[in-house]
Short mmCIF file of N, CA, C and O in Angstrom, two decimals:
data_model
loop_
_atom_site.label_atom_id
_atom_site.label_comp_id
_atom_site.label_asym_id
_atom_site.label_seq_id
_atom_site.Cartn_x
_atom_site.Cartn_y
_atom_site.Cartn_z
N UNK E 10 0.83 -1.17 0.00
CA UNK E 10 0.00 0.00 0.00
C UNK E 10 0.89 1.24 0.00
O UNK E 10 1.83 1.36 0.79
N UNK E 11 0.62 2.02 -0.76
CA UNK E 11 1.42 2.85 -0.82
C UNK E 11 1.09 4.67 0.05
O UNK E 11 -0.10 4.91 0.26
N UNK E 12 1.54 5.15 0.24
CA UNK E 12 1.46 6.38 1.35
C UNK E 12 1.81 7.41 0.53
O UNK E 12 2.87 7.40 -0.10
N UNK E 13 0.84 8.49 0.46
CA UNK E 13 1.75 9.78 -0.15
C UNK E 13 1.82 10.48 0.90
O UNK E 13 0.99 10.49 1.81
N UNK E 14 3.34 11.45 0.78
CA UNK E 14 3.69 11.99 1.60
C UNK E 14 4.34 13.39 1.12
O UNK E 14 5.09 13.44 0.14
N UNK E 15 3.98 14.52 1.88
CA UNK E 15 4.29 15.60 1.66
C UNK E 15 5.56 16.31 1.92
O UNK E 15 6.13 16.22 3.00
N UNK E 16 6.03 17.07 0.86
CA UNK E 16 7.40 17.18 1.53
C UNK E 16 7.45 18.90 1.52
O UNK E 16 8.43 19.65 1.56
N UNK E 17 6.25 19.15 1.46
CA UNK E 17 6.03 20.53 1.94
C UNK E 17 6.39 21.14 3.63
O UNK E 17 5.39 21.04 4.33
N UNK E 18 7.20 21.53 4.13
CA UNK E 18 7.31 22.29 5.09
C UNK E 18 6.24 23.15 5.50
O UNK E 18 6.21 23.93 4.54
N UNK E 19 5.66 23.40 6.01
CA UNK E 19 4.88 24.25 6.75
C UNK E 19 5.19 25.64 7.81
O UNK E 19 6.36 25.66 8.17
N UNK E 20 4.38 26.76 8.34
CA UNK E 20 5.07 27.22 9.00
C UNK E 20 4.94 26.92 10.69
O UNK E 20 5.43 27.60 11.59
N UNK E 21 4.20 25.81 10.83
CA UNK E 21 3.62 24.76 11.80
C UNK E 21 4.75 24.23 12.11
O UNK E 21 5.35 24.61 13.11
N UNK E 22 5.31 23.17 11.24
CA UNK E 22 6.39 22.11 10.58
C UNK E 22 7.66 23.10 11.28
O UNK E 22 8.27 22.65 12.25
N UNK E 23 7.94 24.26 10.80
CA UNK E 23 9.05 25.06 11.22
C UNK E 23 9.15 25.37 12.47
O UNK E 23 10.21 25.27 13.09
N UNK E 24 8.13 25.75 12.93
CA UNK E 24 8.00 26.21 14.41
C UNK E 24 8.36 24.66 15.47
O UNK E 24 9.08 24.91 16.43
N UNK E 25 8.04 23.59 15.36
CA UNK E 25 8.36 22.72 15.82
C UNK E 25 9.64 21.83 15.77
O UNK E 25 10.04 20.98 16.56
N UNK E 26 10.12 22.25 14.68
CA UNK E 26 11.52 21.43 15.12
C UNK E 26 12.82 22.22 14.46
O UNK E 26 13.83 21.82 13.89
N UNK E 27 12.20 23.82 14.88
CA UNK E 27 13.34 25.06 14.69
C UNK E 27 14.53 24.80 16.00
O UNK E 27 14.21 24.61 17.17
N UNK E 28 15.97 24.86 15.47
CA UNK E 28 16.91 25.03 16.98
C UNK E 28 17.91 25.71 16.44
O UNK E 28 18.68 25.36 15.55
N UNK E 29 17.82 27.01 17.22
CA UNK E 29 18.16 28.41 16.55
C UNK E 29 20.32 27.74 16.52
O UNK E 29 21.04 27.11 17.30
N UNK E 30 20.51 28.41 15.09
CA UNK E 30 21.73 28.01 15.93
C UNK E 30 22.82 29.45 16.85
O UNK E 30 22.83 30.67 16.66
N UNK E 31 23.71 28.49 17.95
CA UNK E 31 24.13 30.10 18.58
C UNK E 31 25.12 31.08 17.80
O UNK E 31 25.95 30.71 16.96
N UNK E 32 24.92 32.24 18.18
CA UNK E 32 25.69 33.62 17.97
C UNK E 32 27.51 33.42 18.24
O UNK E 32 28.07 33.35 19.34
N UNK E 33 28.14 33.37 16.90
CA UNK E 33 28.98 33.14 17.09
C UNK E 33 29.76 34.48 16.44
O UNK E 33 29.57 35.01 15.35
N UNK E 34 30.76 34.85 17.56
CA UNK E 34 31.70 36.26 16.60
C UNK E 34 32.71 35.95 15.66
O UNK E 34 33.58 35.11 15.90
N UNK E 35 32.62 36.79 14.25
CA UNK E 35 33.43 36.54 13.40
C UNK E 35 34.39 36.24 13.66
O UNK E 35 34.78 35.25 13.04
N UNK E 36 35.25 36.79 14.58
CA UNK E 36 37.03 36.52 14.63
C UNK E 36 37.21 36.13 15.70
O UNK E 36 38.26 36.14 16.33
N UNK E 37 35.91 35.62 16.07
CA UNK E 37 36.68 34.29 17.75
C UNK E 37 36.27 35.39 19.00
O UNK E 37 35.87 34.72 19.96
N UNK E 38 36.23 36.60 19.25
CA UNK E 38 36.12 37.63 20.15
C UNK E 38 35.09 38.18 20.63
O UNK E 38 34.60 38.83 19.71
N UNK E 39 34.48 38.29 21.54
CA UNK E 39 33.20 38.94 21.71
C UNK E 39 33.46 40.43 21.82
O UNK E 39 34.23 40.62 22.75
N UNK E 40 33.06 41.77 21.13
CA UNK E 40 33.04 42.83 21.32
C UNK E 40 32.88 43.42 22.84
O UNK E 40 33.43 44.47 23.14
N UNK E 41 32.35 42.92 23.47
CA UNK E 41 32.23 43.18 24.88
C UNK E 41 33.72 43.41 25.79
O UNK E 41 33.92 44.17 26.73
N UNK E 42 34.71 42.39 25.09
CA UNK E 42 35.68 42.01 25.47
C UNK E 42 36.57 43.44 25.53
O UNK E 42 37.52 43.74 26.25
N UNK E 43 35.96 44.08 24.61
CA UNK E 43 36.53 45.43 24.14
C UNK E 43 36.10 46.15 24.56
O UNK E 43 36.71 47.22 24.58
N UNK E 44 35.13 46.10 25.01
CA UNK E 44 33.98 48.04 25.74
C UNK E 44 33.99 47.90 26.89
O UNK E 44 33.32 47.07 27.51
N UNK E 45 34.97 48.92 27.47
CA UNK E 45 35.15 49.51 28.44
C UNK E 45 33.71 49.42 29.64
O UNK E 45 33.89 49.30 30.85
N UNK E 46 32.89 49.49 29.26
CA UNK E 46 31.34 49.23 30.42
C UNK E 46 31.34 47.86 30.46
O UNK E 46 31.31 47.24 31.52
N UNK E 47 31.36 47.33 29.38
CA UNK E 47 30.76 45.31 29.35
C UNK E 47 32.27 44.72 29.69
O UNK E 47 32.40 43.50 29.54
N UNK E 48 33.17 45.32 30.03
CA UNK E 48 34.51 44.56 30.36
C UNK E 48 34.66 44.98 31.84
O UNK E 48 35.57 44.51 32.52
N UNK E 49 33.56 46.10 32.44
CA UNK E 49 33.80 46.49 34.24
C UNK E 49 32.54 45.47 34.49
O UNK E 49 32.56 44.62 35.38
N UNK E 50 31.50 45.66 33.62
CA UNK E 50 30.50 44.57 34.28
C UNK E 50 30.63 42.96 34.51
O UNK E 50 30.18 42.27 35.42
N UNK E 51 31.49 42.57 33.20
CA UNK E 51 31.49 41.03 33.36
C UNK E 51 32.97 41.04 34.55
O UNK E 51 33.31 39.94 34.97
N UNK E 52 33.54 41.94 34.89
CA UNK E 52 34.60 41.47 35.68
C UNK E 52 34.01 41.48 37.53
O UNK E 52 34.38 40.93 38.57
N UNK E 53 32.88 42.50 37.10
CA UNK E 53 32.06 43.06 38.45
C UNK E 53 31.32 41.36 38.65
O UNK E 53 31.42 40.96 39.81
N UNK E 54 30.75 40.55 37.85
CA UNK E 54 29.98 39.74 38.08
C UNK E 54 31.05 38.35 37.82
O UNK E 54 30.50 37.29 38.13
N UNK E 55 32.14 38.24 37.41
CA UNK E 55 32.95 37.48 37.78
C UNK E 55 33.30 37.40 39.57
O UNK E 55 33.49 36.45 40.33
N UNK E 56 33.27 39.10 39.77
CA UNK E 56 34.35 38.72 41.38
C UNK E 56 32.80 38.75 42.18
O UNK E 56 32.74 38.53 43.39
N UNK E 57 31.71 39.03 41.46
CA UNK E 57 30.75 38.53 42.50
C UNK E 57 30.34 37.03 42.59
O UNK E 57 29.89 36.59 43.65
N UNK E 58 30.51 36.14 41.33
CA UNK E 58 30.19 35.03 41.59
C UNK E 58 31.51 33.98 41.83
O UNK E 58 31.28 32.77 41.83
N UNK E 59 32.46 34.33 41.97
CA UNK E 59 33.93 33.49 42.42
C UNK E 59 34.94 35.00 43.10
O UNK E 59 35.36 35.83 42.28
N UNK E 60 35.12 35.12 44.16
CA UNK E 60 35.49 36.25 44.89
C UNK E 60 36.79 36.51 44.76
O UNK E 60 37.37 37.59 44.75
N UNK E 61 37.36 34.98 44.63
CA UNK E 61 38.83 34.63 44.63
C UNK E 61 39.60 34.60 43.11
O UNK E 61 40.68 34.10 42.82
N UNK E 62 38.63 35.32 42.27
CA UNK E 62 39.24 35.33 40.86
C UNK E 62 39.92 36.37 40.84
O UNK E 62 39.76 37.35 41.57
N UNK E 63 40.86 36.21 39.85
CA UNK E 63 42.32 37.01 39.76
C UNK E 63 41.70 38.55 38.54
O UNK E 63 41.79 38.96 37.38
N UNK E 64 41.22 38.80 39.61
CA UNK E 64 40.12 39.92 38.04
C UNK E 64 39.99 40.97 38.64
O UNK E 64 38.95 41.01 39.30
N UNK E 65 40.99 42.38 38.71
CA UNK E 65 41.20 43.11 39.22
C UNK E 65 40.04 44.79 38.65
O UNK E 65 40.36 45.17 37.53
N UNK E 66 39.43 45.25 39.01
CA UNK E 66 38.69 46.60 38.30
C UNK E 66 39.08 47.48 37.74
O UNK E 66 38.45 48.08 36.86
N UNK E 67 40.29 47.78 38.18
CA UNK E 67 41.29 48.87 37.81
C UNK E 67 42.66 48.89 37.28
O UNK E 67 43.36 49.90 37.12
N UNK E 68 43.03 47.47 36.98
CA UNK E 68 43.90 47.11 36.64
C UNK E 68 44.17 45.74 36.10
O UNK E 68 43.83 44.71 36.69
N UNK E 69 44.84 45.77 34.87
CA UNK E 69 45.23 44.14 34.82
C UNK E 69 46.65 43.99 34.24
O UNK E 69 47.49 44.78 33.83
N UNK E 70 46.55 42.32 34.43
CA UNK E 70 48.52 42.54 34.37
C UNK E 70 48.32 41.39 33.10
O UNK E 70 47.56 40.45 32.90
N UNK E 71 49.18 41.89 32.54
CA UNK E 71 50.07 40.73 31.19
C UNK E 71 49.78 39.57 31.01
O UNK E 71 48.96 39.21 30.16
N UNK E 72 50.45 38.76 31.82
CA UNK E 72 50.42 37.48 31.59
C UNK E 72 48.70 36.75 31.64
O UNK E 72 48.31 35.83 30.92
N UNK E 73 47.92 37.42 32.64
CA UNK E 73 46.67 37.02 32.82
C UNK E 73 45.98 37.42 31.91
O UNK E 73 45.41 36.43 31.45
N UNK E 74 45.70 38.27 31.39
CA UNK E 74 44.81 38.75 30.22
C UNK E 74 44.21 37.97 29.60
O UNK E 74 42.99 38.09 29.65
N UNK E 75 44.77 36.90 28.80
CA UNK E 75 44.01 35.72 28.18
C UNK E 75 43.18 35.02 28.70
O UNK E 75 42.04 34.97 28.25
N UNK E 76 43.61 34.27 29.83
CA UNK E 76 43.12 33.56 30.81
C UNK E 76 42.04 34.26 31.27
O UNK E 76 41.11 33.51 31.58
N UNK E 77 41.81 35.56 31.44
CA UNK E 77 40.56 36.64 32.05
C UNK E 77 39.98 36.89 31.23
O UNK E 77 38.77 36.94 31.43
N UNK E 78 40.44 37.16 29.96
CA UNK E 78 39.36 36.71 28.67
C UNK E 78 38.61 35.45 28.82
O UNK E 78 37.39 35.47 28.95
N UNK E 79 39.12 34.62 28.81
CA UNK E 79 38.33 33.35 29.06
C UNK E 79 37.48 32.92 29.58
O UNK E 79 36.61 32.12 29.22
N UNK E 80 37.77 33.69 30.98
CA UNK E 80 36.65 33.60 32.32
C UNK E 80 35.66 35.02 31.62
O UNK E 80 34.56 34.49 31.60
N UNK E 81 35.53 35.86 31.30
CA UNK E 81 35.15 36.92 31.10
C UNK E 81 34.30 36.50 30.16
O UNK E 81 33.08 36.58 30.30
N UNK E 82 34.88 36.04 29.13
CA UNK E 82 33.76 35.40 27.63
C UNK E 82 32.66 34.76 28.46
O UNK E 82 31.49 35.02 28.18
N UNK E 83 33.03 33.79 29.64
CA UNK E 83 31.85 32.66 30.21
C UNK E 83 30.84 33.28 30.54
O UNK E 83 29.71 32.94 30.19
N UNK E 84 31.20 34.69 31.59
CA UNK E 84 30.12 35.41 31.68
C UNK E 84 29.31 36.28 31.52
O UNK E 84 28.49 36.77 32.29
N UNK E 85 29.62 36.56 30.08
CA UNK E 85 28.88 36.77 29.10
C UNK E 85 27.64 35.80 28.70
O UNK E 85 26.54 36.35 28.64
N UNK E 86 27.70 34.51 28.46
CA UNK E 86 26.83 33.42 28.91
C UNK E 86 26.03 33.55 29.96
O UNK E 86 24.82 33.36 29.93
N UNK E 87 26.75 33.93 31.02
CA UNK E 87 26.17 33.54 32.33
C UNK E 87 25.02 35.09 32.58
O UNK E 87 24.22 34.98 33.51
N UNK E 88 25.00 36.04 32.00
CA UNK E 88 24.32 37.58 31.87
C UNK E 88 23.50 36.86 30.57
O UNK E 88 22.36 37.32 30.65
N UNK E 89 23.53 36.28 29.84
CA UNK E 89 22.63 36.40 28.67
C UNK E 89 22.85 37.53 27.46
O UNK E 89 22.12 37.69 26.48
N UNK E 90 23.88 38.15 27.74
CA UNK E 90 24.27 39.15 26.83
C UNK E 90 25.52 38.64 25.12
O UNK E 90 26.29 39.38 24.51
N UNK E 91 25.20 37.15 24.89
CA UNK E 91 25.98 37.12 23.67
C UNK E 91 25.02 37.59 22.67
O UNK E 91 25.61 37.70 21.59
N UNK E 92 23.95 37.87 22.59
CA UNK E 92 23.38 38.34 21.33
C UNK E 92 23.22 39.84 21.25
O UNK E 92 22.85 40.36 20.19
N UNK E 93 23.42 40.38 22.09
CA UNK E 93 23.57 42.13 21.98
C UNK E 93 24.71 42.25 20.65
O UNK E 93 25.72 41.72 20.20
N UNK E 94 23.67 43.43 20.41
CA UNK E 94 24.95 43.90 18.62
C UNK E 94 25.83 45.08 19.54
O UNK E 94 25.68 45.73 20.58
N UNK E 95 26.53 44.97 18.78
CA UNK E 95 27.83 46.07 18.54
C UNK E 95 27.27 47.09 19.05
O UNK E 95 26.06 46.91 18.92
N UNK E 96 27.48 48.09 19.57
CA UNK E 96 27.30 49.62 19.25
C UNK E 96 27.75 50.08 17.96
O UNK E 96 28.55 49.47 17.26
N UNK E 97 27.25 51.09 17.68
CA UNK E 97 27.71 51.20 15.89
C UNK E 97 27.57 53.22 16.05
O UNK E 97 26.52 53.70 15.63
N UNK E 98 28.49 54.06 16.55
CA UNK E 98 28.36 55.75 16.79
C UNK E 98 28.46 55.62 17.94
O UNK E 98 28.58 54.68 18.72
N UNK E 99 28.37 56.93 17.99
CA UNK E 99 28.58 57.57 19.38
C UNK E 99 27.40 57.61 20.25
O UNK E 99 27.45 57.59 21.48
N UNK E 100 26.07 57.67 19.36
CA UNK E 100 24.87 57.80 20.23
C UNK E 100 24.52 56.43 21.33
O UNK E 100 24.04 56.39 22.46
N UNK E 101 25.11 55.15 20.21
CA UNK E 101 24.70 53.70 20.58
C UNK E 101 25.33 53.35 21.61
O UNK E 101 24.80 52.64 22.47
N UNK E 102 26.99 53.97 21.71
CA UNK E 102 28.13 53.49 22.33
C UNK E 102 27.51 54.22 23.69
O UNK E 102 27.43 53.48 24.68
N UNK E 103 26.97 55.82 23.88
CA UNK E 103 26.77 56.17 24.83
C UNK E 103 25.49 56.07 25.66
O UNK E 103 25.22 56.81 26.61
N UNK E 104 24.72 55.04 25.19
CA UNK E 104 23.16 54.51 25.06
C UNK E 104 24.03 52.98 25.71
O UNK E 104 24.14 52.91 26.93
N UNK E 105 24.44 52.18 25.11
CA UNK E 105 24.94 50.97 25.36
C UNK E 105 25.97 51.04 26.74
O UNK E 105 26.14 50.11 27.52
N UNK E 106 26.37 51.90 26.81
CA UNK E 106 27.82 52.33 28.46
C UNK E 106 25.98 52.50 29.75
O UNK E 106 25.71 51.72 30.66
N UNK E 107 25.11 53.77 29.30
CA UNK E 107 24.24 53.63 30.37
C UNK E 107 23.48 52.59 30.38
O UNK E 107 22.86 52.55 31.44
N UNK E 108 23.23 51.68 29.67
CA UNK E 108 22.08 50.38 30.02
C UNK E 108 23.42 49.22 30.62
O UNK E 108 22.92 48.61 31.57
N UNK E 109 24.56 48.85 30.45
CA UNK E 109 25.78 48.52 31.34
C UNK E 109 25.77 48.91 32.75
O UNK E 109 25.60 48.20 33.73
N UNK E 110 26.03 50.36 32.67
CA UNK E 110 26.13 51.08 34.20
C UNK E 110 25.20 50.27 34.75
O UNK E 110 25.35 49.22 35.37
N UNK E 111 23.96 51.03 34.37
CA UNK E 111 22.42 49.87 35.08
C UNK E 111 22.97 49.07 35.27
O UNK E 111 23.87 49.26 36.09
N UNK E 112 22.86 47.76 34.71
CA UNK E 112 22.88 46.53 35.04
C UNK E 112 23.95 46.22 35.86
O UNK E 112 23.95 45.21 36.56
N UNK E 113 25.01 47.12 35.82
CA UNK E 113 26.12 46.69 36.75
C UNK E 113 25.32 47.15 38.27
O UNK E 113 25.28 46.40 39.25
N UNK E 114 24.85 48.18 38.22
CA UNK E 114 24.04 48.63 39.45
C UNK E 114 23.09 47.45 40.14
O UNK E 114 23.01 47.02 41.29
N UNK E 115 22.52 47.18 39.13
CA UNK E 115 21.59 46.24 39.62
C UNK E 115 22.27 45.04 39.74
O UNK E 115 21.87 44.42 40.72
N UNK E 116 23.09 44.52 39.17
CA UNK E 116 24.10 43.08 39.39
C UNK E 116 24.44 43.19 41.05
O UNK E 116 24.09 42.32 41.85
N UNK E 117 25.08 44.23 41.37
CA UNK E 117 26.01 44.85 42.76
C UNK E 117 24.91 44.57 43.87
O UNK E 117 24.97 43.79 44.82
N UNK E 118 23.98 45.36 43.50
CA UNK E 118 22.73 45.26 44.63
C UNK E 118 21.70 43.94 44.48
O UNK E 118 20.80 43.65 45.27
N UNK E 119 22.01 43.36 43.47
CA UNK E 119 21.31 41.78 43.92
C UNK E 119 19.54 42.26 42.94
O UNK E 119 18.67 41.40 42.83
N UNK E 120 19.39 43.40 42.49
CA UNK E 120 17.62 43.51 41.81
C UNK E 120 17.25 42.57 40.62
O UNK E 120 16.19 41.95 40.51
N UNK E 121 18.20 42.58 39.82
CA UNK E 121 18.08 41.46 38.60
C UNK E 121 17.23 42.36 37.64
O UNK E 121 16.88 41.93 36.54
#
């Protein structure tokens, strides 16, 4: 007996067995890694969630850098912030530093 079968996709069909794939940065780096606000926040929420990490606010030294990249990329994960775009001007960059500040505010004081 034979079965016909559709090989039409649907937008039913799509919605059910969609799995987005993740946000990956062109050259291996997350931009964050670079902006001065998202590099005080993920280091602010590094030394809040491991106290004893070598992740200084005001300073960093040489040899660690990579290694604090590393830990730094994770919590980026751990904030939910790998899909934020770039800032792109001056308006975005200074729009993107105050919604940072926030959240670093609110990270510090525990509001979420």
């Amino acid at each position: 007996m034979n079965q016909v079968i559709s090989l039409e996709i649907t937008s039913e069909d799509f919605r059910q067995n969609y799995v987005p794939e993740p946000i990956v940065p062109v050259n291996g780096r997350h931009w964050m890694l670079d902006f001065a606000p998202a590099r005080d926040l993920l280091k602010a929420t590094l030394l809040k969630r491991t106290p004893s990490a070598e992740a200084h606010m005001f300073r960093e030294r040489g040899a660690n850098i990579q290694a604090l990249d590393v830990r730094l990329d994770e919590m980026i994960d751990v904030l939910g912030l790998r899909g934020e775009p770039r800032p792109v001007g001056h308006v975005d960059c200074i729009t993107a530093s105050v919604k940072l500040l926030v959240r670093m505010f609110r990270e510090a004081v525990s509001l979420r």
